[in-house]
Coordinates of C-alpha atoms in Angstrom, one line a residue:
X27 CA 19.5 2.7 9.1
X28 CA 17.7 5.9 10.2
X29 CA 16.1 8.6 8.1
X30 CA 14.0 11.6 8.9
X31 CA 10.8 10.3 7.5
X32 CA 7.5 12.2 7.3
X33 CA 5.6 13.4 10.3
X34 CA 2.1 14.5 9.3
X35 CA -1.0 15.7 11.0
X36 CA -3.2 12.6 11.1
X37 CA -7.0 12.7 10.9
X38 CA -8.7 9.8 12.6
X39 CA -10.3 7.2 10.5
X40 CA -14.1 7.0 10.6
X41 CA -15.9 3.8 11.6
X42 CA -16.0 0.9 9.2
X43 CA -18.9 0.5 6.8
X44 CA -18.7 -3.3 7.1
X45 CA -18.6 -5.0 10.4
X46 CA -16.7 -8.0 9.2
X47 CA -13.7 -8.5 7.0
X48 CA -15.6 -11.3 5.3
X49 CA -18.1 -9.1 3.5
X50 CA -16.4 -8.0 0.3
X51 CA -13.3 -5.8 0.6
X52 CA -10.8 -5.0 3.3
X53 CA -8.6 -1.9 3.4
X54 CA -5.4 -2.2 5.4
X55 CA -3.8 1.2 6.0
X56 CA -0.1 1.6 6.8
X57 CA 0.8 5.0 8.1
X58 CA 4.0 6.9 7.6
X59 CA 6.8 7.6 10.2
X60 CA 5.8 9.4 13.4
X61 CA 2.1 9.5 12.7
X62 CA -0.2 8.8 15.6
X63 CA -1.3 5.3 16.6
X64 CA -4.9 4.2 16.4
X65 CA -7.2 2.6 19.0
X66 CA -9.4 -0.4 19.3
X67 CA -6.9 -3.3 18.9
X68 CA -8.2 -6.3 17.0
X69 CA -6.9 -9.6 15.5
X70 CA -4.5 -10.4 18.3
X71 CA -3.3 -6.8 18.4
X72 CA -2.1 -6.7 14.8
X73 CA -4.5 -3.9 13.7
X74 CA -6.5 -1.0 15.0
X75 CA -10.2 -0.5 14.1
X76 CA -10.1 3.3 14.6
X77 CA -7.5 5.8 13.6
X78 CA -3.9 4.9 13.0
X79 CA -4.1 5.5 9.2
X80 CA -2.1 8.7 9.0
X81 CA -3.1 12.0 7.5
X82 CA -2.7 10.7 3.9
X83 CA -4.3 7.3 3.9
X84 CA -7.3 8.4 6.1
X85 CA -8.4 10.6 3.1
X86 CA -8.3 7.5 0.8
X87 CA -10.3 5.5 3.4
X88 CA -13.0 8.2 3.6
X89 CA -13.3 8.2 -0.2
X90 CA -13.6 4.4 -0.2
X91 CA -16.4 4.6 2.4
X92 CA -18.5 6.5 -0.2
X93 CA -18.3 3.6 -2.7
X94 CA -21.2 1.2 -3.3
X95 CA -19.3 -1.9 -2.2
X96 CA -18.9 -2.8 1.5
X97 CA -15.4 -2.4 2.9
X98 CA -13.9 -3.3 6.3
X99 CA -11.3 -0.8 7.4
X100 CA -8.3 -1.4 9.6
X101 CA -4.8 0.1 10.2
X102 CA -1.6 -1.7 10.9
X103 CA -0.2 -1.6 14.4
X104 CA 3.5 -1.2 14.0
X105 CA 6.1 1.3 15.4
X106 CA 6.4 3.7 12.5
X107 CA 9.5 5.2 14.2
X108 CA 12.3 7.1 12.7
X109 CA 15.1 6.4 15.2
X110 CA 15.1 2.6 14.4
X111 CA 13.7 2.9 10.9
X112 CA 14.8 -0.5 9.5
X113 CA 13.6 -2.3 12.7
X114 CA 10.3 -0.5 12.4
X115 CA 9.9 -1.6 8.8
X116 CA 10.7 -5.2 9.6
X117 CA 8.3 -5.3 12.5
X118 CA 5.6 -3.8 10.4
X119 CA 6.2 -6.2 7.5
X120 CA 6.0 -9.2 9.9
X121 CA 2.8 -7.9 11.4
X122 CA 1.3 -7.3 7.9
X123 CA 2.2 -10.8 6.8
X124 CA 0.6 -12.3 9.8
X125 CA -2.5 -10.3 9.3
X126 CA -2.8 -11.3 5.7
X127 CA -2.2 -15.0 6.5
X128 CA -5.0 -14.7 9.1
X129 CA -7.4 -13.0 6.8
X130 CA -6.8 -15.8 4.2
X131 CA -8.3 -18.3 6.6
X132 CA -10.7 -16.2 8.6
X133 CA -13.6 -16.3 6.1
X134 CA -13.6 -20.0 5.3
X135 CA -13.6 -20.6 1.6
X136 CA -14.3 -17.0 0.9
X137 CA -11.3 -14.7 0.2
X138 CA -12.0 -11.0 0.7
X139 CA -10.7 -8.5 -1.8
X140 CA -7.8 -7.0 0.1
X141 CA -6.6 -3.4 -0.6
X142 CA -3.3 -2.3 1.1
X143 CA -2.3 1.4 1.1
X144 CA 0.8 2.9 2.6
X145 CA 2.4 6.3 2.8
X146 CA 6.2 6.8 3.1
X147 CA 7.5 4.2 5.6
X148 CA 4.2 2.5 5.2
X149 CA 4.9 1.9 1.5
X150 CA 8.3 0.4 2.5
X151 CA 6.5 -1.9 5.0
X152 CA 4.1 -3.2 2.3
X153 CA 6.9 -3.7 -0.2
X154 CA 8.9 -5.9 2.2
X155 CA 5.8 -7.8 3.3
X156 CA 4.6 -8.6 -0.2
X157 CA 8.0 -9.0 -1.8
X158 CA 9.6 -11.4 0.7
X159 CA 11.9 -8.8 2.2
X160 CA 12.1 -10.6 5.5
X161 CA 13.4 -13.9 4.0
X162 CA 14.9 -16.0 5.4
X163 CA 14.5 -14.7 8.9
X164 CA 10.8 -13.8 9.1
X165 CA 7.3 -15.0 8.3
X166 CA 6.2 -15.5 4.7
X167 CA 2.9 -15.1 2.9
X168 CA 0.7 -18.1 2.1
X169 CA -0.4 -18.7 -1.4
X170 CA -4.0 -17.9 -0.4
X171 CA -2.9 -14.6 1.2
X172 CA -1.2 -13.6 -2.0
X173 CA -4.2 -14.5 -4.1
X174 CA -6.6 -12.3 -2.0
X175 CA -4.4 -9.1 -2.5
X176 CA -6.4 -7.2 -5.1
X177 CA -4.9 -3.7 -5.1
X178 CA -1.9 -2.0 -3.5
X179 CA -1.1 1.7 -3.5
X180 CA 2.2 3.4 -2.5
X181 CA 2.4 7.1 -1.8
X182 CA 5.8 8.8 -1.6
X183 CA 7.6 5.4 -1.6
X184 CA 11.2 5.9 -0.3
X185 CA 12.2 3.0 -2.6
X186 CA 10.7 4.5 -5.7
X187 CA 12.3 3.4 -9.0
X188 CA 11.2 5.3 -12.1
X189 CA 11.1 2.4 -14.5
X190 CA 8.7 0.1 -12.6
X191 CA 5.6 -1.1 -14.4
X192 CA 3.5 -0.3 -11.4
X193 CA 4.2 3.5 -11.4
X194 CA 1.2 5.7 -12.0
X195 CA 1.1 7.5 -15.4
X196 CA 3.2 10.6 -15.7
X197 CA 5.4 9.6 -12.8
X198 CA 8.7 11.5 -12.3
X199 CA 12.1 10.3 -13.4
X200 CA 14.1 10.6 -10.2
X201 CA 14.9 7.9 -7.6
X202 CA 13.9 7.3 -4.0
X203 CA 16.3 7.6 -1.0
X204 CA 16.5 3.9 -0.7
X205 CA 17.1 1.1 -3.3
X206 CA 14.7 -1.8 -3.3
X207 CA 16.3 -5.3 -3.3
X208 CA 16.1 -6.8 -6.8
X209 CA 14.5 -10.0 -5.4
X210 CA 11.8 -8.0 -3.7
X211 CA 11.2 -6.1 -7.0
X212 CA 10.9 -9.4 -8.8
X213 CA 8.4 -10.8 -6.3
X214 CA 6.3 -7.6 -6.4
X215 CA 6.1 -8.0 -10.2
X216 CA 4.1 -11.2 -9.7
X217 CA 1.1 -9.3 -8.2
X218 CA -0.8 -8.9 -11.4
X219 CA -4.2 -9.5 -12.9
X220 CA -5.4 -10.6 -16.4
X221 CA -7.6 -8.0 -17.9
X222 CA -7.5 -4.4 -19.0
X223 CA -5.8 -1.3 -17.6
X224 CA -8.0 1.6 -16.5
X225 CA -9.0 3.6 -19.6
X226 CA -7.8 0.9 -22.0
X227 CA -9.4 0.8 -25.5
X228 CA -7.6 -2.4 -26.4
X229 CA -9.8 -5.3 -27.6
X230 CA -7.4 -7.8 -26.0
X231 CA -6.7 -8.4 -22.3
X232 CA -3.2 -8.5 -20.8
X233 CA -1.3 -8.9 -17.6
X234 CA -1.3 -5.8 -15.4
X235 CA 0.1 -4.9 -12.0
X236 CA -2.1 -4.9 -9.0
X237 CA 0.3 -2.3 -7.5
X238 CA 0.1 1.5 -8.3
X239 CA 2.8 3.8 -7.0
X240 CA 2.2 7.5 -6.7
X241 CA 5.3 9.8 -6.5
X242 CA 4.9 13.6 -6.6
X243 CA 7.5 15.6 -8.5
X244 CA 9.9 17.1 -5.9
X245 CA 9.0 14.7 -3.1
X246 CA 11.8 14.5 -0.5
X247 CA 11.7 10.7 -0.2
X248 CA 10.6 9.3 -3.5
X249 CA 12.6 11.8 -5.5
X250 CA 15.5 12.4 -3.1
X251 CA 14.8 16.1 -3.2
X252 CA 16.3 18.0 -0.2
X253 CA 14.4 21.2 -1.2
X254 CA 11.3 19.4 0.2
X255 CA 12.9 19.3 3.7
X256 CA 9.7 20.4 5.3
X257 CA 7.9 17.5 3.6
X258 CA 5.3 19.8 2.0
X259 CA 5.3 17.8 -1.2
X260 CA 5.7 14.5 0.6
X261 CA 2.5 15.2 2.5
X262 CA 0.5 16.5 -0.4
X263 CA -1.1 13.2 -1.5
X264 CA -4.2 13.8 0.5
X265 CA -5.5 16.1 -2.2
X266 CA -6.2 15.2 -5.8
X267 CA -3.9 12.0 -5.7
X268 CA -6.3 10.2 -3.3
X269 CA -9.2 10.8 -5.7
X270 CA -7.2 9.4 -8.5
X271 CA -6.1 6.4 -6.4
X272 CA -9.6 5.7 -5.2
X273 CA -10.8 5.7 -8.8
X274 CA -8.1 3.2 -9.7
X275 CA -8.9 0.9 -6.7
X276 CA -12.6 1.0 -7.7
X277 CA -11.7 0.0 -11.2
X278 CA -9.4 -2.9 -10.2
X279 CA -12.0 -4.3 -7.7
X280 CA -15.0 -4.0 -9.9
X281 CA -14.1 -3.8 -13.6
X282 CA -10.5 -4.8 -14.4
X283 CA -10.9 -8.5 -15.2

């Protein structure tokens, strides 16, 4: 299955502000289709330590670097190709699963707070990795790996569905260009925390999703809008949306529970 997914100008990611993934938080960035690879392969070649985040997620990473808590930054080494889209997604999902399983054992008894952010095809990769989209022919996440996932953000998700509990407030009502498997959707719904939503005034805690999906009105892929054929809207998340997403991530990591 092929699709003309986004090609954006990508700014290189700056250096990590934590030298080890065992400090506090880890951001794993998953770029969109056609965006440049990174450099500085690590963890048996699964991730890059410089660049490779894409033009959208690199903005989020830079905002996270200004936070008070230490974070280790890495980007997923996967094809991000258009010509073999589904093969690229599957390869990325397998690599992400293996990286998460490794992180779950790399720090001994300590589990880092893992944040995963993906734009366009990157969101599709994350969805399949966390939601069991490779079953029964690929690797699966360990229980510890699932536990350490603290926050997930999708931007311009091509599998966007308007009624999902994890959609950001005021999300549009259209549908993405692809349909997410119902079993994957069910698995994604299990990534949740007990506490309060950002801005809540309720006296009582509740279960809330660890996932937040951002879809801009008129986006080519998450709203199936052919008028955005130049991907202007699809590549617009680097502006105010990344500030909003960073605020949500900070809240989930430090104040939600």
